[in-house]
Amino acid sequence: MSSPLPVCAGIGLRQPHYRQVLDTLPALGWIELHSENFFDGGQPLAMLQTLAASYPLSLHGVGLGLGSAARPDPQHLASLQRLLAQVPAAAVSEHLSFNHDAGYRYANDLLPIPYTRAMLVQVAANVAEVQDAIGRPLLLENLSSYLQFPGNEMSEAEFLAELVLRTGCGILLDVNNLYVNHINLGLDVDAFLDALPAAAIGEIHLAGHSERRFDDGSRLLVDTHSRPVAPAVWQLYRAAIARFGPRPTLIEWDSDMPPLDTLQAEAATAQHILDTAGQEARHD
């Protein structure tokens, strides 16, 4: 699917940089903000509308829990509908994860789901309900995981591909999450990318991770969004762009926030990769 976002690099805009961006309107390809931060309206919503007048906007959700056995929370969905009626968002995304039970008791995390045919039916119904409510396709993001369910009947990428077929949704390819799962779980990144329908990839995320080492010599990567993009993630991103072609690409940074200049420098690196890929495609 083609994304209405511009095919260039943008940044995830977080609270420490709101005022600087509003005051200076720096050159940013596009910006992404978390939907839930603006559900209550008021001054935050007015600020978001001001930003949306200057930059293409992507709204990224963390709360719908589309992989939950229960349907999406009607109140949460109504809040998202209301926000989208007030803000011209170019893209709307969510995670392929679960976070609540049938009583809408929430876990403060993005939890993995079993990749089974039964779960596929449930998630497809949840995605369809949300898309019907908001009148547009969602981009679904692959998850960073630290365990796998026994009895999986397909891979996460195959699950995503089936959701695209059943619902018409798109894919938000998080390259850092893909690398984290490669190290933590032994995920075959080439097989993952092979299984994705290229036309469905409407956005790519890049972020930094942290590493924890243990006494037995093992290590665990944690998707903290608190570091620069790692060299191995840049390498995987280049491979993804070579495979799929240029896509709207976001630099995510959510904790231990650096100066805005640092985010812009990371975005400039992504933009150089996109530009190089575009030039090579024109020469082929």
PDB file of C-alpha atoms in Angstrom:
ATOM      1  CA  MET A   1       0.000   0.000   0.000  1.00  0.00           C
ATOM      2  CA  SER A   2       1.252   3.488  -0.688  1.00  0.00           C
ATOM      3  CA  SER A   3       1.630   5.677   2.377  1.00  0.00           C
ATOM      4  CA  PRO A   4       0.321   9.251   2.407  1.00  0.00           C
ATOM      5  CA  LEU A   5       3.391  10.137   4.456  1.00  0.00           C
ATOM      6  CA  PRO A   6       6.229  11.669   2.442  1.00  0.00           C
ATOM      7  CA  VAL A   7       8.920   9.161   1.545  1.00  0.00           C
ATOM      8  CA  CYS A   8      11.614  10.761   3.649  1.00  0.00           C
ATOM      9  CA  ALA A   9      12.970  10.649   7.195  1.00  0.00           C
ATOM     10  CA  GLY A  10      11.095  12.093  10.163  1.00  0.00           C
ATOM     11  CA  ILE A  11      11.343  12.044  13.944  1.00  0.00           C
ATOM     12  CA  GLY A  12       9.179  10.981  16.835  1.00  0.00           C
ATOM     13  CA  LEU A  13       8.385  14.261  18.579  1.00  0.00           C
ATOM     14  CA  ARG A  14       8.308  14.005  22.373  1.00  0.00           C
ATOM     15  CA  GLN A  15       7.442  16.470  25.131  1.00  0.00           C
ATOM     16  CA  PRO A  16      10.984  17.773  25.835  1.00  0.00           C
ATOM     17  CA  HIS A  17      11.169  19.112  22.273  1.00  0.00           C
ATOM     18  CA  TYR A  18       7.624  20.456  21.823  1.00  0.00           C
ATOM     19  CA  ARG A  19       8.450  24.072  22.637  1.00  0.00           C
ATOM     20  CA  GLN A  20      11.614  24.210  20.534  1.00  0.00           C
ATOM     21  CA  VAL A  21       9.843  22.809  17.485  1.00  0.00           C
ATOM     22  CA  LEU A  22       6.853  25.113  17.916  1.00  0.00           C
ATOM     23  CA  ASP A  23       9.077  28.175  18.293  1.00  0.00           C
ATOM     24  CA  THR A  24      11.590  27.453  15.528  1.00  0.00           C
ATOM     25  CA  LEU A  25       9.769  25.150  13.056  1.00  0.00           C
ATOM     26  CA  PRO A  26      12.974  23.312  12.069  1.00  0.00           C
ATOM     27  CA  ALA A  27      13.219  21.393   8.809  1.00  0.00           C
ATOM     28  CA  LEU A  28      11.664  18.015   9.632  1.00  0.00           C
ATOM     29  CA  GLY A  29      10.394  15.654   6.960  1.00  0.00           C
ATOM     30  CA  TRP A  30       7.461  14.581   9.138  1.00  0.00           C
ATOM     31  CA  ILE A  31       6.669  13.956  12.789  1.00  0.00           C
ATOM     32  CA  GLU A  32       5.031  11.187  14.770  1.00  0.00           C
ATOM     33  CA  LEU A  33       3.335  11.564  18.156  1.00  0.00           C
ATOM     34  CA  HIS A  34       1.544   9.138  20.475  1.00  0.00           C
ATOM     35  CA  SER A  35      -2.215   9.280  19.987  1.00  0.00           C
ATOM     36  CA  GLU A  36      -3.158   8.754  23.618  1.00  0.00           C
ATOM     37  CA  ASN A  37      -1.372  11.923  24.759  1.00  0.00           C
ATOM     38  CA  PHE A  38      -4.024  14.030  23.007  1.00  0.00           C
ATOM     39  CA  PHE A  39      -7.259  12.220  23.832  1.00  0.00           C
ATOM     40  CA  ASP A  40      -8.299  14.755  26.484  1.00  0.00           C
ATOM     41  CA  GLY A  41      -8.251  17.737  24.120  1.00  0.00           C
ATOM     42  CA  GLY A  42      -7.449  21.151  25.529  1.00  0.00           C
ATOM     43  CA  GLN A  43      -4.020  22.747  25.132  1.00  0.00           C
ATOM     44  CA  PRO A  44      -2.263  19.533  24.022  1.00  0.00           C
ATOM     45  CA  LEU A  45      -4.747  19.114  21.173  1.00  0.00           C
ATOM     46  CA  ALA A  46      -4.366  22.764  20.146  1.00  0.00           C
ATOM     47  CA  MET A  47      -0.590  22.281  20.050  1.00  0.00           C
ATOM     48  CA  LEU A  48      -0.988  19.136  17.923  1.00  0.00           C
ATOM     49  CA  GLN A  49      -3.192  20.995  15.473  1.00  0.00           C
ATOM     50  CA  THR A  50      -0.566  23.735  15.214  1.00  0.00           C
ATOM     51  CA  LEU A  51       2.132  21.160  14.506  1.00  0.00           C
ATOM     52  CA  ALA A  52      -0.049  19.402  11.931  1.00  0.00           C
ATOM     53  CA  ALA A  53      -0.351  22.689  10.029  1.00  0.00           C
ATOM     54  CA  SER A  54       3.441  22.697   9.510  1.00  0.00           C
ATOM     55  CA  TYR A  55       4.399  19.026   9.253  1.00  0.00           C
ATOM     56  CA  PRO A  56       2.942  15.786   7.878  1.00  0.00           C
ATOM     57  CA  LEU A  57       1.723  13.911  10.938  1.00  0.00           C
ATOM     58  CA  SER A  58       1.660  10.255  11.926  1.00  0.00           C
ATOM     59  CA  LEU A  59      -0.258   9.165  15.037  1.00  0.00           C
ATOM     60  CA  HIS A  60       1.195   6.121  16.774  1.00  0.00           C
ATOM     61  CA  GLY A  61      -0.930   4.278  19.335  1.00  0.00           C
ATOM     62  CA  VAL A  62       0.201   2.118  22.236  1.00  0.00           C
ATOM     63  CA  GLY A  63      -3.109   1.328  23.922  1.00  0.00           C
ATOM     64  CA  LEU A  64      -5.560  -0.495  21.637  1.00  0.00           C
ATOM     65  CA  GLY A  65      -4.128  -3.940  22.328  1.00  0.00           C
ATOM     66  CA  LEU A  66      -5.284  -5.434  19.046  1.00  0.00           C
ATOM     67  CA  GLY A  67      -3.867  -8.841  19.966  1.00  0.00           C
ATOM     68  CA  SER A  68      -6.066  -9.093  23.048  1.00  0.00           C
ATOM     69  CA  ALA A  69      -8.726 -11.786  23.180  1.00  0.00           C
ATOM     70  CA  ALA A  70     -11.276  -9.068  24.031  1.00  0.00           C
ATOM     71  CA  ARG A  71     -12.386  -6.529  21.434  1.00  0.00           C
ATOM     72  CA  PRO A  72     -10.848  -3.043  21.499  1.00  0.00           C
ATOM     73  CA  ASP A  73     -11.932  -0.837  24.398  1.00  0.00           C
ATOM     74  CA  PRO A  74     -14.923   1.154  23.051  1.00  0.00           C
ATOM     75  CA  GLN A  75     -13.925   4.259  25.026  1.00  0.00           C
ATOM     76  CA  HIS A  76     -10.378   4.161  23.689  1.00  0.00           C
ATOM     77  CA  LEU A  77     -11.651   3.675  20.157  1.00  0.00           C
ATOM     78  CA  ALA A  78     -14.119   6.564  20.527  1.00  0.00           C
ATOM     79  CA  SER A  79     -11.280   8.802  21.725  1.00  0.00           C
ATOM     80  CA  LEU A  80      -9.197   7.860  18.691  1.00  0.00           C
ATOM     81  CA  GLN A  81     -12.143   8.578  16.379  1.00  0.00           C
ATOM     82  CA  ARG A  82     -12.612  11.994  17.971  1.00  0.00           C
ATOM     83  CA  LEU A  83      -8.910  12.833  17.664  1.00  0.00           C
ATOM     84  CA  LEU A  84      -8.778  11.862  13.998  1.00  0.00           C
ATOM     85  CA  ALA A  85     -11.798  14.068  13.314  1.00  0.00           C
ATOM     86  CA  GLN A  86      -9.843  17.018  14.742  1.00  0.00           C
ATOM     87  CA  VAL A  87      -6.339  16.422  13.354  1.00  0.00           C
ATOM     88  CA  PRO A  88      -5.258  15.745   9.725  1.00  0.00           C
ATOM     89  CA  ALA A  89      -3.138  12.656  10.362  1.00  0.00           C
ATOM     90  CA  ALA A  90      -1.417  11.172   7.318  1.00  0.00           C
ATOM     91  CA  ALA A  91      -0.989   7.763   8.974  1.00  0.00           C
ATOM     92  CA  VAL A  92      -2.294   5.884  12.019  1.00  0.00           C
ATOM     93  CA  SER A  93      -0.433   2.951  13.528  1.00  0.00           C
ATOM     94  CA  GLU A  94      -0.642   0.442  16.376  1.00  0.00           C
ATOM     95  CA  HIS A  95       1.311  -2.549  17.689  1.00  0.00           C
ATOM     96  CA  LEU A  96       0.654  -6.216  17.056  1.00  0.00           C
ATOM     97  CA  SER A  97       0.406  -6.994  20.782  1.00  0.00           C
ATOM     98  CA  PHE A  98      -2.039  -7.448  23.635  1.00  0.00           C
ATOM     99  CA  ASN A  99      -2.420  -5.358  26.765  1.00  0.00           C
ATOM    100  CA  HIS A 100      -5.873  -5.969  28.319  1.00  0.00           C
ATOM    101  CA  ASP A 101      -8.350  -8.664  29.289  1.00  0.00           C
ATOM    102  CA  ALA A 102     -12.122  -8.815  28.828  1.00  0.00           C
ATOM    103  CA  GLY A 103     -12.602  -6.575  31.875  1.00  0.00           C
ATOM    104  CA  TYR A 104     -10.276  -3.957  30.337  1.00  0.00           C
ATOM    105  CA  ARG A 105      -7.683  -4.391  33.041  1.00  0.00           C
ATOM    106  CA  TYR A 106      -4.472  -3.174  31.429  1.00  0.00           C
ATOM    107  CA  ALA A 107      -0.878  -4.353  31.539  1.00  0.00           C
ATOM    108  CA  ASN A 108       1.596  -1.510  31.258  1.00  0.00           C
ATOM    109  CA  ASP A 109       3.469  -3.221  28.443  1.00  0.00           C
ATOM    110  CA  LEU A 110       3.230  -4.379  24.836  1.00  0.00           C
ATOM    111  CA  LEU A 111       2.939  -8.145  25.242  1.00  0.00           C
ATOM    112  CA  PRO A 112       3.486 -10.762  22.507  1.00  0.00           C
ATOM    113  CA  ILE A 113       0.720 -12.956  21.167  1.00  0.00           C
ATOM    114  CA  PRO A 114       0.614 -16.583  19.962  1.00  0.00           C
ATOM    115  CA  TYR A 115       0.779 -16.772  16.176  1.00  0.00           C
ATOM    116  CA  THR A 116      -2.006 -19.287  15.642  1.00  0.00           C
ATOM    117  CA  ARG A 117      -4.935 -19.517  13.243  1.00  0.00           C
ATOM    118  CA  ALA A 118      -7.399 -18.957  16.095  1.00  0.00           C
ATOM    119  CA  MET A 119      -5.564 -15.796  17.175  1.00  0.00           C
ATOM    120  CA  LEU A 120      -5.452 -14.637  13.567  1.00  0.00           C
ATOM    121  CA  VAL A 121      -9.258 -14.709  13.417  1.00  0.00           C
ATOM    122  CA  GLN A 122      -9.517 -12.664  16.629  1.00  0.00           C
ATOM    123  CA  VAL A 123      -6.899 -10.092  15.668  1.00  0.00           C
ATOM    124  CA  ALA A 124      -8.356  -9.680  12.180  1.00  0.00           C
ATOM    125  CA  ALA A 125     -11.751  -8.963  13.743  1.00  0.00           C
ATOM    126  CA  ASN A 126     -10.191  -6.389  16.088  1.00  0.00           C
ATOM    127  CA  VAL A 127      -8.308  -4.694  13.257  1.00  0.00           C
ATOM    128  CA  ALA A 128     -11.427  -4.629  11.077  1.00  0.00           C
ATOM    129  CA  GLU A 129     -13.457  -3.066  13.888  1.00  0.00           C
ATOM    130  CA  VAL A 130     -10.907  -0.285  14.362  1.00  0.00           C
ATOM    131  CA  GLN A 131     -10.535   0.377  10.647  1.00  0.00           C
ATOM    132  CA  ASP A 132     -14.297   0.527  10.192  1.00  0.00           C
ATOM    133  CA  ALA A 133     -14.516   3.005  13.064  1.00  0.00           C
ATOM    134  CA  ILE A 134     -11.783   5.349  11.843  1.00  0.00           C
ATOM    135  CA  GLY A 135     -12.446   4.933   8.117  1.00  0.00           C
ATOM    136  CA  ARG A 136      -8.872   4.207   7.108  1.00  0.00           C
ATOM    137  CA  PRO A 137      -6.305   1.389   7.203  1.00  0.00           C
ATOM    138  CA  LEU A 138      -4.052   0.912  10.211  1.00  0.00           C
ATOM    139  CA  LEU A 139      -0.336   0.265  10.029  1.00  0.00           C
ATOM    140  CA  LEU A 140       0.533  -2.624  12.369  1.00  0.00           C
ATOM    141  CA  GLU A 141       3.988  -2.756  13.949  1.00  0.00           C
ATOM    142  CA  ASN A 142       6.047  -5.886  14.538  1.00  0.00           C
ATOM    143  CA  LEU A 143       6.963  -6.310  18.194  1.00  0.00           C
ATOM    144  CA  SER A 144      10.198  -6.633  20.142  1.00  0.00           C
ATOM    145  CA  SER A 145       9.842  -9.854  22.143  1.00  0.00           C
ATOM    146  CA  TYR A 146      11.728 -11.613  24.922  1.00  0.00           C
ATOM    147  CA  LEU A 147       9.892 -14.941  24.758  1.00  0.00           C
ATOM    148  CA  GLN A 148       7.927 -17.008  22.277  1.00  0.00           C
ATOM    149  CA  PHE A 149       4.726 -18.942  22.807  1.00  0.00           C
ATOM    150  CA  PRO A 150       4.974 -22.711  22.342  1.00  0.00           C
ATOM    151  CA  GLY A 151       2.708 -24.001  19.615  1.00  0.00           C
ATOM    152  CA  ASN A 152       3.040 -21.102  17.200  1.00  0.00           C
ATOM    153  CA  GLU A 153       1.588 -22.131  13.846  1.00  0.00           C
ATOM    154  CA  MET A 154       3.261 -19.400  11.812  1.00  0.00           C
ATOM    155  CA  SER A 155       5.886 -16.704  12.167  1.00  0.00           C
ATOM    156  CA  GLU A 156       5.107 -13.118  13.142  1.00  0.00           C
ATOM    157  CA  ALA A 157       5.820 -12.007   9.572  1.00  0.00           C
ATOM    158  CA  GLU A 158       3.473 -14.651   8.140  1.00  0.00           C
ATOM    159  CA  PHE A 159       0.842 -13.555  10.682  1.00  0.00           C
ATOM    160  CA  LEU A 160       1.219  -9.931   9.555  1.00  0.00           C
ATOM    161  CA  ALA A 161       0.994 -10.945   5.903  1.00  0.00           C
ATOM    162  CA  GLU A 162      -2.254 -12.823   6.584  1.00  0.00           C
ATOM    163  CA  LEU A 163      -3.668  -9.795   8.405  1.00  0.00           C
ATOM    164  CA  VAL A 164      -2.893  -7.654   5.353  1.00  0.00           C
ATOM    165  CA  LEU A 165      -4.806 -10.105   3.142  1.00  0.00           C
ATOM    166  CA  ARG A 166      -7.804 -10.355   5.481  1.00  0.00           C
ATOM    167  CA  THR A 167      -8.184  -6.733   6.549  1.00  0.00           C
ATOM    168  CA  GLY A 168      -6.371  -4.491   4.062  1.00  0.00           C
ATOM    169  CA  CYS A 169      -4.198  -3.097   6.855  1.00  0.00           C
ATOM    170  CA  GLY A 170      -0.622  -1.980   6.290  1.00  0.00           C
ATOM    171  CA  ILE A 171       2.648  -2.743   8.040  1.00  0.00           C
ATOM    172  CA  LEU A 172       4.895  -0.553  10.133  1.00  0.00           C
ATOM    173  CA  LEU A 173       8.249  -2.323   9.925  1.00  0.00           C
ATOM    174  CA  ASP A 174      10.300  -1.652  13.053  1.00  0.00           C
ATOM    175  CA  VAL A 175      13.845  -2.577  12.066  1.00  0.00           C
ATOM    176  CA  ASN A 176      15.217  -2.239  15.583  1.00  0.00           C
ATOM    177  CA  ASN A 177      12.576  -4.662  16.892  1.00  0.00           C
ATOM    178  CA  LEU A 178      13.527  -7.065  14.129  1.00  0.00           C
ATOM    179  CA  TYR A 179      17.192  -6.917  15.143  1.00  0.00           C
ATOM    180  CA  VAL A 180      16.382  -7.273  18.857  1.00  0.00           C
ATOM    181  CA  ASN A 181      14.418 -10.447  18.099  1.00  0.00           C
ATOM    182  CA  HIS A 182      17.250 -11.712  15.901  1.00  0.00           C
ATOM    183  CA  ILE A 183      19.671 -11.514  18.831  1.00  0.00           C
ATOM    184  CA  ASN A 184      17.299 -12.520  21.643  1.00  0.00           C
ATOM    185  CA  LEU A 185      15.303 -15.241  19.915  1.00  0.00           C
ATOM    186  CA  GLY A 186      17.448 -16.285  16.958  1.00  0.00           C
ATOM    187  CA  LEU A 187      14.959 -14.845  14.465  1.00  0.00           C
ATOM    188  CA  ASP A 188      15.937 -15.291  10.815  1.00  0.00           C
ATOM    189  CA  VAL A 189      15.729 -11.705   9.542  1.00  0.00           C
ATOM    190  CA  ASP A 190      15.927 -12.702   5.883  1.00  0.00           C
ATOM    191  CA  ALA A 191      13.003 -15.110   6.238  1.00  0.00           C
ATOM    192  CA  PHE A 192      11.062 -12.414   8.120  1.00  0.00           C
ATOM    193  CA  LEU A 193      11.574  -9.847   5.369  1.00  0.00           C
ATOM    194  CA  ASP A 194      10.840 -12.426   2.667  1.00  0.00           C
ATOM    195  CA  ALA A 195       7.442 -13.139   4.222  1.00  0.00           C
ATOM    196  CA  LEU A 196       6.292  -9.509   4.239  1.00  0.00           C
ATOM    197  CA  PRO A 197       4.205  -8.146   1.341  1.00  0.00           C
ATOM    198  CA  ALA A 198       6.359  -5.256   0.148  1.00  0.00           C
ATOM    199  CA  ALA A 199       3.426  -3.160  -1.040  1.00  0.00           C
ATOM    200  CA  ALA A 200       1.934  -3.154   2.475  1.00  0.00           C
ATOM    201  CA  ILE A 201       4.913  -1.507   4.184  1.00  0.00           C
ATOM    202  CA  GLY A 202       3.839   2.074   4.750  1.00  0.00           C
ATOM    203  CA  GLU A 203       6.348   3.159   7.389  1.00  0.00           C
ATOM    204  CA  ILE A 204       9.653   2.099   8.962  1.00  0.00           C
ATOM    205  CA  HIS A 205      10.851   2.752  12.513  1.00  0.00           C
ATOM    206  CA  LEU A 206      14.460   3.005  13.657  1.00  0.00           C
ATOM    207  CA  ALA A 207      15.494   3.249  17.298  1.00  0.00           C
ATOM    208  CA  GLY A 208      18.270   2.442  19.734  1.00  0.00           C
ATOM    209  CA  HIS A 209      18.378  -0.478  22.145  1.00  0.00           C
ATOM    210  CA  SER A 210      20.248  -1.298  25.338  1.00  0.00           C
ATOM    211  CA  GLU A 211      22.276  -4.426  26.045  1.00  0.00           C
ATOM    212  CA  ARG A 212      22.373  -6.430  29.261  1.00  0.00           C
ATOM    213  CA  ARG A 213      25.085  -9.031  29.824  1.00  0.00           C
ATOM    214  CA  PHE A 214      24.879 -11.862  32.335  1.00  0.00           C
ATOM    215  CA  ASP A 215      27.386 -13.889  34.331  1.00  0.00           C
ATOM    216  CA  ASP A 216      27.048 -16.886  32.006  1.00  0.00           C
ATOM    217  CA  GLY A 217      28.196 -14.760  29.055  1.00  0.00           C
ATOM    218  CA  SER A 218      24.756 -14.432  27.491  1.00  0.00           C
ATOM    219  CA  ARG A 219      23.249 -11.097  26.530  1.00  0.00           C
ATOM    220  CA  LEU A 220      19.799  -9.605  26.121  1.00  0.00           C
ATOM    221  CA  LEU A 221      18.863  -6.625  23.970  1.00  0.00           C
ATOM    222  CA  VAL A 222      16.115  -4.384  25.342  1.00  0.00           C
ATOM    223  CA  ASP A 223      14.114  -2.076  23.079  1.00  0.00           C
ATOM    224  CA  THR A 224      14.590   1.029  25.244  1.00  0.00           C
ATOM    225  CA  HIS A 225      14.532   3.762  22.563  1.00  0.00           C
ATOM    226  CA  SER A 226      17.242   5.460  24.606  1.00  0.00           C
ATOM    227  CA  ARG A 227      20.301   5.252  22.373  1.00  0.00           C
ATOM    228  CA  PRO A 228      21.407   6.140  18.858  1.00  0.00           C
ATOM    229  CA  VAL A 229      20.545   3.611  16.173  1.00  0.00           C
ATOM    230  CA  ALA A 230      23.109   0.798  16.402  1.00  0.00           C
ATOM    231  CA  PRO A 231      25.437   0.076  13.462  1.00  0.00           C
ATOM    232  CA  ALA A 232      23.900  -3.386  12.976  1.00  0.00           C
ATOM    233  CA  VAL A 233      20.420  -1.830  12.813  1.00  0.00           C
ATOM    234  CA  TRP A 234      21.591   0.675  10.206  1.00  0.00           C
ATOM    235  CA  GLN A 235      22.951  -2.260   8.196  1.00  0.00           C
ATOM    236  CA  LEU A 236      19.631  -4.102   8.446  1.00  0.00           C
ATOM    237  CA  TYR A 237      17.791  -0.916   7.459  1.00  0.00           C
ATOM    238  CA  ARG A 238      19.939  -0.596   4.332  1.00  0.00           C
ATOM    239  CA  ALA A 239      19.072  -4.192   3.468  1.00  0.00           C
ATOM    240  CA  ALA A 240      15.352  -3.526   3.973  1.00  0.00           C
ATOM    241  CA  ILE A 241      15.425  -0.400   1.793  1.00  0.00           C
ATOM    242  CA  ALA A 242      17.369  -2.261  -0.904  1.00  0.00           C
ATOM    243  CA  ARG A 243      14.717  -4.980  -0.803  1.00  0.00           C
ATOM    244  CA  PHE A 244      11.527  -2.896  -0.549  1.00  0.00           C
ATOM    245  CA  GLY A 245      12.557   0.490  -1.891  1.00  0.00           C
ATOM    246  CA  PRO A 246      12.459   3.806  -0.002  1.00  0.00           C
ATOM    247  CA  ARG A 247       9.765   4.121   2.658  1.00  0.00           C
ATOM    248  CA  PRO A 248       8.807   6.875   5.143  1.00  0.00           C
ATOM    249  CA  THR A 249      11.291   6.349   7.981  1.00  0.00           C
ATOM    250  CA  LEU A 250      11.079   7.506  11.583  1.00  0.00           C
ATOM    251  CA  ILE A 251      13.728   7.982  14.255  1.00  0.00           C
ATOM    252  CA  GLU A 252      12.200   6.986  17.611  1.00  0.00           C
ATOM    253  CA  TRP A 253      13.743   8.162  20.895  1.00  0.00           C
ATOM    254  CA  ASP A 254      11.583   7.955  24.039  1.00  0.00           C
ATOM    255  CA  SER A 255      13.865   8.052  27.098  1.00  0.00           C
ATOM    256  CA  ASP A 256      17.202   9.652  28.044  1.00  0.00           C
ATOM    257  CA  MET A 257      16.235  12.278  25.487  1.00  0.00           C
ATOM    258  CA  PRO A 258      19.112  13.976  23.657  1.00  0.00           C
ATOM    259  CA  PRO A 259      19.045  17.457  22.102  1.00  0.00           C
ATOM    260  CA  LEU A 260      16.828  17.865  19.062  1.00  0.00           C
ATOM    261  CA  ASP A 261      19.979  18.219  16.938  1.00  0.00           C
ATOM    262  CA  THR A 262      20.842  14.596  17.728  1.00  0.00           C
ATOM    263  CA  LEU A 263      17.498  13.370  16.421  1.00  0.00           C
ATOM    264  CA  GLN A 264      17.912  15.478  13.303  1.00  0.00           C
ATOM    265  CA  ALA A 265      21.373  14.008  12.727  1.00  0.00           C
ATOM    266  CA  GLU A 266      19.969  10.470  13.002  1.00  0.00           C
ATOM    267  CA  ALA A 267      17.201  11.416  10.577  1.00  0.00           C
ATOM    268  CA  ALA A 268      19.818  12.843   8.198  1.00  0.00           C
ATOM    269  CA  THR A 269      21.608   9.477   8.183  1.00  0.00           C
ATOM    270  CA  ALA A 270      18.343   7.728   7.304  1.00  0.00           C
ATOM    271  CA  GLN A 271      17.669  10.334   4.618  1.00  0.00           C
ATOM    272  CA  HIS A 272      21.066   9.709   3.047  1.00  0.00           C
ATOM    273  CA  ILE A 273      20.268   5.980   2.816  1.00  0.00           C
ATOM    274  CA  LEU A 274      16.884   6.759   1.258  1.00  0.00           C
ATOM    275  CA  ASP A 275      18.428   9.180  -1.231  1.00  0.00           C
ATOM    276  CA  THR A 276      21.150   6.708  -2.196  1.00  0.00           C
ATOM    277  CA  ALA A 277      18.592   3.940  -2.726  1.00  0.00           C
ATOM    278  CA  GLY A 278      16.483   6.240  -4.878  1.00  0.00           C
ATOM    279  CA  GLN A 279      19.463   7.222  -7.018  1.00  0.00           C
ATOM    280  CA  GLU A 280      20.480   3.586  -7.497  1.00  0.00           C
ATOM    281  CA  ALA A 281      16.922   2.684  -8.511  1.00  0.00           C
ATOM    282  CA  ARG A 282      16.911   5.435 -11.157  1.00  0.00           C
ATOM    283  CA  HIS A 283      20.195   4.155 -12.584  1.00  0.00           C
ATOM    284  CA  ASP A 284      18.983   0.547 -12.889  1.00  0.00           C
TER     285      ASP A 284
END
